[in-house]
Amino acid sequence: MNAEMEEFKTEILETIDRAEQALLEFDQLPDNQSSHSLYDEVFRAYHNIKGAAGMMEWEELQHHVHQLENVLMQSKQTASIPKHLISWFLKGNDVTRLIMDGKPHQFDYNIDTEKTATHELREDSKVLEKKDPLPEEFISEMNERFDHVSQTLLKIETEKGDKDLLDSLYRDIHTIKGDVQLFNLEGASLLSHSMENTLESSRGLDHFEMESSHISTLLMCVDLLKSCVLNPNDENVLKEVHFMISLLAPFTQVIQKEKQELKIVPQEVSNRQIANHSAENEKTDTSIRVQVSLLDKLMTLMGEMVLVRNQVLQYSNKTDDLEFLNLSQKLDVVTSELQEETMKTRMQPIGNILNKFQRVVRDLSGSLNKKINLNLYGVETELDKTLIEAVKDPLTHIVRNACDHGIETPDVRKQSNKSETGTITIKAYHEGGQVIVDIIDDGKGLNREKLTKKAIEKGIIDQSKADKMSDREVHNLIFAPGFSTAEKVTNVSGRGVGMDVVKSNIEKIGGMVDISSSEGNGTKITLKIPLTLAIVPAMIIRSDDNRFAIPQVKLVELVRIERSSIEYVQGRPVYRLRGNILPLLCLKEVLGTGKPSELDEAINIVVLNSDTHLFGMVVDEILDTADIVVKPLARFLKSISIYSGATVLGDGSVAFIMDIVGIAQKHLGLSSIEELKNVTDKYANEFDSEMEEREFVLVGLGSSAKHAIPLSVVNRMEEIKTSSIEMSGNQRVIRYRGGILKLISLNEVLGYETCSEKNEITQVVVINNEDQIFGLEVDQIIDVLTTRDFLDDSVSTHDAIIGNLVTSTEIIVVIDVHKINEMTHTKKILRSLPDLNSYASKILFVEDTEAIRTKVAKGLIENGYQVEIAVDGVDGLRKIAEHKCNFDLIISDIEMPKMNGYDFVKKIRSIGQLKEIPIIAFTTKNTPADLQQAKAAGFTTFLEKNKGKLLNLLISECISTNKRKVV
Amino acid sequence: MKTYLSSKANSGNKTKPKQFSTFTIDGRLYGIDVMKVQEVTKPLQVTHMQTAPDFIKGLINLRGQIATAIGLRELFGLKDSSTSEKMTVVCKIEDVLLSLLVDNIGDVIEVNDQSFEPTPQTVSLGIRSFMLGVYKTDDGILSVICMDSILKELDKRCA
């Protein structure tokens, strides 16, 4: 059902696009000029959507499109759409899309249609009003006749050119016409009359072949006649009649034309013409819809085949068997052709997205008060479907930018002797195995001064560098992160999504962006996009006995140098490549296979480009280039970030594809941090390698040493106004979240000096220790420390101090929070505070689907619960451990990765403290068997996901029942 | 599980026998549900994966498909890590192709539920977590490996 729905949606969207295209073409015509073909296109589109929506029982959509169709019907006679209506229809299309996405929408169906309705229509409705139900006998008789007509039509299709059949058909329809006129059935009589007309023209031909499309149309007419007779008062049917008549019209014309020609020229010609015509019509039928997954599979198999071919070819080099050589040659040729054709199956014309820009530009020029024309060239240029999707957003951004920043307003253009109407041209074409898309505008172009000034302001470059930069470099500044040239941020562009995103998105798919501009004359942005992602040109290199593939897009050049020309900066090897320092990485170091051998005098370096960082990688040997088929790695290997995939080489062995960006991140950008971490790790290990990682909040007190509070007992950190501290007896308290929070000054307890001058703001660490909540006043909250360092309790000067953390740089005093609370005498527990966390029930919510997780969690928080979320069973258990089982309720999904809900609950029930905790299964499973299984596993109760609204009710019920039980 | 089995045995109805593809590591007999096993092959050329954990032996080319070779010895934490693996068992699980390195391949054997017992508690946790239980067979006691737990463990250890 879902797949069906998916298909339906794509189809509808395509249809809307077609309607939109036609509407925009209408817009280009002078006002009120008529175009039957365009009108029909739009009409057909709406009509089809209406029908499809009806089939899918999607009433909302059906109703909406029906309204659109109704309005369109009224201009049927003129076959033109007034300008103001075009905008209305375009809005209507948008609403259609909103409906499709299930988004909220609003649309005013009442539109002044300038009384373009035909008088014919009004007459119809007058007649229709008076209609009485038709006698039953008449209906059944008509139905019989209709069936007969259908049969005859089908016979004509199979037994071509039988004149008797045609005559019988003609007679039947003529009779029908007479009958329906007798009963005053306007629609049916109009329709049957048209049918008669088309047939009339084909009678009198000795030998006549009816096209199958003509027959289908006639069959549809028959169906429509049926509904005319069944629902004589239905206005919709009448409208369909008009539409159907318009469908019949071309056939009548064709036939008449042929008849004329037939009188002069021999039969053959007409046959050919018919053939031509039907070929044209069949064009639409020769394409079929195929699941993308099937195409993907085909592609993979194709990849395999190419590999086998390669192996055969390699083997054939070793043999003298002529026949085998011959065959392998043939295999080679066929495989190459097959590969090419298979690749084409995934190809789609780029026009699919480019055509959408007509609308974008039209809307934008309206809202920006500019006059802009969009010219498209090479819309038929094809590229991989996934790539088309990927370039859509960047392209949209560029086009919007061109409209907003590039093209000037009409008066400015006039002043600079340009035509008032600006032009944006998009050209798409193939070049060197890539698809090139040029977006050219004839606007104001880029201003060097403005760009450099802005870049200096943003700290991207400095003045001295700016002076040295070439124009080209300056233009490329607009791709720098955080750069936007618009002086004011409009709602059109400059909303934080800069050209840097365009660049990174295009580069993500292995493409390139370039810009050139001449001030006052315009800007040209060039996108270079690879044809496909599945097969990648790569360079094969060797390290020891292993071969690796490096994608060509990441490869800048290959360098072979003498070992002696390597220099060292702070112990790291570099090479001066044409005067610039190129940092070097050794592949062996990356792989962890030891140092490079010192024997070779010559060194091979591949110069790589990762996000504008150039670096060289020293490899043992550079082997060859090859087109490789990218295979994904098993999912658990993805965390090893230096490989992006694998491929099978010509000899059948597997080679890893290097993830250049991953390597750079691991070994260049973050190297300093890594090193630092290594050092501290090593240091920590010397003390106690078994020590678990713990977290502390570091606070400053009236002592020179830093103090640490275990993070596990810290609930929140607050800044409160000193003036808001009140006294309850001799206890300092503040109002906190609707309750009272006891404050303890750490300085007082530990006997340190209290800051003499009172600050306006007091820092408070709110502690939640064994359900007791209180605030610790501190002078300063410094940081959170994660450490494995050794806790030394040999020197403890105070009861409330556990010991000292000995880190590599200093000694930190760890505070015993539990003791502190005990020492401040009061045993009164703050449990009675109404809104504090002990009361706000704490819920653990385990769910693997992010959307549901966020939505439900938000709902729970809004209802005053404290919510911890976990992404699967394992994570859930971790969260339980972290929170020391301190939950009032657990909600868990059942189908989850790593550990499913059943196992999760079983684990929970095995924990003593959680034996009684209510656990709700929140799942899509809903059979009694599932319920049983859930109960057996230990779930308290069960809620289907589609009844999410009941969740809060269920929760409060569970929690209160449980509390009663505990009491 | 036990009660379920004994009640079945009492009723006298023979449950459908289960088939396991067997193999040995260090002379111990293991079995994998035959439906999970795609094929058994001689070791193919392995491309080693540097920087990966030791139980990931590398990738192999299985007629154009790429499978990840897993050293069960390392995964199970068996002390003796001599490389005596002579065969591989290829399993496909959740679209992941795994090639398990084992010492020897045994027959496909049929067992009845009656001969099933849960894994004894004394078995080290390193292996027990991968075991569904044991079957008493004529050739000895068969340890049944659960492929789902293997994949789960791989996900966990590599994360």
PDB file of C-alpha atoms in Angstrom, chain B residues 47-158:
ATOM      1  CA  THR B  47      42.542  -7.917   1.895  1.00  0.00           C
ATOM      2  CA  HIS B  48      43.648  -6.898   5.343  1.00  0.00           C
ATOM      3  CA  MET B  49      42.058  -3.933   6.928  1.00  0.00           C
ATOM      4  CA  GLN B  50      44.608  -1.929   8.782  1.00  0.00           C
ATOM      5  CA  THR B  51      43.582  -0.017  11.895  1.00  0.00           C
ATOM      6  CA  ALA B  52      40.612  -2.340  12.386  1.00  0.00           C
ATOM      7  CA  PRO B  53      40.140  -4.469  15.537  1.00  0.00           C
ATOM      8  CA  ASP B  54      41.903  -7.846  15.465  1.00  0.00           C
ATOM      9  CA  PHE B  55      38.767  -9.927  14.928  1.00  0.00           C
ATOM     10  CA  ILE B  56      38.179  -8.178  11.623  1.00  0.00           C
ATOM     11  CA  LYS B  57      40.425 -10.074   9.312  1.00  0.00           C
ATOM     12  CA  GLY B  58      39.685  -8.000   6.232  1.00  0.00           C
ATOM     13  CA  LEU B  59      37.537  -8.170   3.134  1.00  0.00           C
ATOM     14  CA  ILE B  60      37.109 -10.928   0.631  1.00  0.00           C
ATOM     15  CA  ASN B  61      35.684 -10.953  -2.852  1.00  0.00           C
ATOM     16  CA  LEU B  62      32.905 -13.458  -3.027  1.00  0.00           C
ATOM     17  CA  ARG B  63      32.055 -13.467  -6.727  1.00  0.00           C
ATOM     18  CA  GLY B  64      31.819  -9.716  -6.872  1.00  0.00           C
ATOM     19  CA  GLN B  65      30.133  -9.321  -3.503  1.00  0.00           C
ATOM     20  CA  ILE B  66      32.286  -8.052  -0.716  1.00  0.00           C
ATOM     21  CA  ALA B  67      32.210  -9.982   2.545  1.00  0.00           C
ATOM     22  CA  THR B  68      33.855  -9.080   5.816  1.00  0.00           C
ATOM     23  CA  ALA B  69      36.068 -11.827   7.177  1.00  0.00           C
ATOM     24  CA  ILE B  70      35.627 -12.338  10.920  1.00  0.00           C
ATOM     25  CA  GLY B  71      38.074 -14.259  13.061  1.00  0.00           C
ATOM     26  CA  LEU B  72      35.824 -16.187  15.436  1.00  0.00           C
ATOM     27  CA  ARG B  73      38.845 -17.159  17.483  1.00  0.00           C
ATOM     28  CA  GLU B  74      39.588 -13.528  18.249  1.00  0.00           C
ATOM     29  CA  LEU B  75      35.943 -12.616  18.670  1.00  0.00           C
ATOM     30  CA  PHE B  76      35.389 -15.426  21.174  1.00  0.00           C
ATOM     31  CA  GLY B  77      38.543 -14.453  22.986  1.00  0.00           C
ATOM     32  CA  LEU B  78      40.111 -17.896  22.639  1.00  0.00           C
ATOM     33  CA  LYS B  79      43.606 -17.746  24.040  1.00  0.00           C
ATOM     34  CA  ASP B  80      45.349 -19.793  21.411  1.00  0.00           C
ATOM     35  CA  SER B  81      45.404 -17.564  18.370  1.00  0.00           C
ATOM     36  CA  SER B  82      47.274 -19.888  16.073  1.00  0.00           C
ATOM     37  CA  THR B  83      46.047 -19.471  12.536  1.00  0.00           C
ATOM     38  CA  SER B  84      44.812 -22.919  11.750  1.00  0.00           C
ATOM     39  CA  GLU B  85      41.669 -21.733   9.983  1.00  0.00           C
ATOM     40  CA  LYS B  86      41.243 -23.738   6.865  1.00  0.00           C
ATOM     41  CA  MET B  87      37.678 -22.956   5.888  1.00  0.00           C
ATOM     42  CA  THR B  88      35.164 -20.138   5.928  1.00  0.00           C
ATOM     43  CA  VAL B  89      31.433 -20.149   6.559  1.00  0.00           C
ATOM     44  CA  VAL B  90      29.656 -17.347   4.730  1.00  0.00           C
ATOM     45  CA  CYS B  91      26.514 -16.027   6.366  1.00  0.00           C
ATOM     46  CA  LYS B  92      24.235 -13.264   5.247  1.00  0.00           C
ATOM     47  CA  ILE B  93      22.533 -11.472   8.043  1.00  0.00           C
ATOM     48  CA  GLU B  94      20.606  -8.198   7.806  1.00  0.00           C
ATOM     49  CA  ASP B  95      22.226  -7.608   4.405  1.00  0.00           C
ATOM     50  CA  VAL B  96      25.696  -7.897   5.859  1.00  0.00           C
ATOM     51  CA  LEU B  97      27.863 -10.601   4.359  1.00  0.00           C
ATOM     52  CA  LEU B  98      30.094 -12.174   6.993  1.00  0.00           C
ATOM     53  CA  SER B  99      32.725 -14.760   6.294  1.00  0.00           C
ATOM     54  CA  LEU B 100      33.569 -16.647   9.490  1.00  0.00           C
ATOM     55  CA  LEU B 101      36.998 -18.225   9.647  1.00  0.00           C
ATOM     56  CA  VAL B 102      36.887 -21.724  11.154  1.00  0.00           C
ATOM     57  CA  ASP B 103      39.267 -24.682  11.420  1.00  0.00           C
ATOM     58  CA  ASN B 104      37.258 -27.451   9.826  1.00  0.00           C
ATOM     59  CA  ILE B 105      33.844 -27.883   8.319  1.00  0.00           C
ATOM     60  CA  GLY B 106      31.641 -30.684   9.601  1.00  0.00           C
ATOM     61  CA  ASP B 107      28.427 -32.144   8.255  1.00  0.00           C
ATOM     62  CA  VAL B 108      25.044 -30.571   8.324  1.00  0.00           C
ATOM     63  CA  ILE B 109      23.413 -32.354  11.236  1.00  0.00           C
ATOM     64  CA  GLU B 110      19.826 -32.704  12.297  1.00  0.00           C
ATOM     65  CA  VAL B 111      18.919 -32.354  15.938  1.00  0.00           C
ATOM     66  CA  ASN B 112      15.710 -32.621  17.881  1.00  0.00           C
ATOM     67  CA  ASP B 113      14.522 -30.140  20.421  1.00  0.00           C
ATOM     68  CA  GLN B 114      14.645 -32.928  22.977  1.00  0.00           C
ATOM     69  CA  SER B 115      18.403 -32.851  22.922  1.00  0.00           C
ATOM     70  CA  PHE B 116      18.551 -29.116  23.587  1.00  0.00           C
ATOM     71  CA  GLU B 117      19.876 -27.606  26.791  1.00  0.00           C
ATOM     72  CA  PRO B 118      20.746 -24.074  27.728  1.00  0.00           C
ATOM     73  CA  THR B 119      24.401 -23.137  27.815  1.00  0.00           C
ATOM     74  CA  PRO B 120      25.971 -24.303  31.083  1.00  0.00           C
ATOM     75  CA  GLN B 121      26.723 -21.391  33.409  1.00  0.00           C
ATOM     76  CA  THR B 122      30.377 -22.346  33.639  1.00  0.00           C
ATOM     77  CA  VAL B 123      31.062 -21.480  30.011  1.00  0.00           C
ATOM     78  CA  SER B 124      33.018 -18.227  29.880  1.00  0.00           C
ATOM     79  CA  LEU B 125      30.901 -15.190  29.157  1.00  0.00           C
ATOM     80  CA  GLY B 126      33.093 -14.356  26.178  1.00  0.00           C
ATOM     81  CA  ILE B 127      31.525 -17.221  24.268  1.00  0.00           C
ATOM     82  CA  ARG B 128      28.311 -17.714  26.175  1.00  0.00           C
ATOM     83  CA  SER B 129      26.957 -14.382  24.949  1.00  0.00           C
ATOM     84  CA  PHE B 130      27.112 -15.718  21.377  1.00  0.00           C
ATOM     85  CA  MET B 131      25.551 -19.078  22.199  1.00  0.00           C
ATOM     86  CA  LEU B 132      21.891 -19.948  21.975  1.00  0.00           C
ATOM     87  CA  GLY B 133      22.441 -23.189  23.842  1.00  0.00           C
ATOM     88  CA  VAL B 134      23.778 -26.669  23.234  1.00  0.00           C
ATOM     89  CA  TYR B 135      22.497 -29.839  21.582  1.00  0.00           C
ATOM     90  CA  LYS B 136      23.582 -33.256  22.740  1.00  0.00           C
ATOM     91  CA  THR B 137      24.593 -35.195  19.643  1.00  0.00           C
ATOM     92  CA  ASP B 138      26.335 -38.487  19.010  1.00  0.00           C
ATOM     93  CA  ASP B 139      29.455 -36.661  17.874  1.00  0.00           C
ATOM     94  CA  GLY B 140      29.637 -34.631  21.053  1.00  0.00           C
ATOM     95  CA  ILE B 141      28.020 -31.524  22.363  1.00  0.00           C
ATOM     96  CA  LEU B 142      27.177 -28.934  19.740  1.00  0.00           C
ATOM     97  CA  SER B 143      27.397 -25.259  20.685  1.00  0.00           C
ATOM     98  CA  VAL B 144      24.869 -23.269  18.705  1.00  0.00           C
ATOM     99  CA  ILE B 145      26.081 -19.860  17.592  1.00  0.00           C
ATOM    100  CA  CYS B 146      23.578 -17.033  17.274  1.00  0.00           C
ATOM    101  CA  MET B 147      24.401 -14.904  14.252  1.00  0.00           C
ATOM    102  CA  ASP B 148      22.261 -12.021  15.486  1.00  0.00           C
ATOM    103  CA  SER B 149      24.336 -11.703  18.619  1.00  0.00           C
ATOM    104  CA  ILE B 150      27.508 -11.834  16.559  1.00  0.00           C
ATOM    105  CA  LEU B 151      26.338  -8.944  14.428  1.00  0.00           C
ATOM    106  CA  LYS B 152      25.175  -7.047  17.503  1.00  0.00           C
ATOM    107  CA  GLU B 153      28.531  -7.562  19.122  1.00  0.00           C
ATOM    108  CA  LEU B 154      30.333  -6.373  15.987  1.00  0.00           C
ATOM    109  CA  ASP B 155      28.209  -3.241  15.927  1.00  0.00           C
ATOM    110  CA  LYS B 156      28.988  -2.659  19.564  1.00  0.00           C
ATOM    111  CA  ARG B 157      32.703  -3.339  19.478  1.00  0.00           C
ATOM    112  CA  CYS B 158      33.343  -1.204  16.419  1.00  0.00           C
TER     113      CYS B 158
END
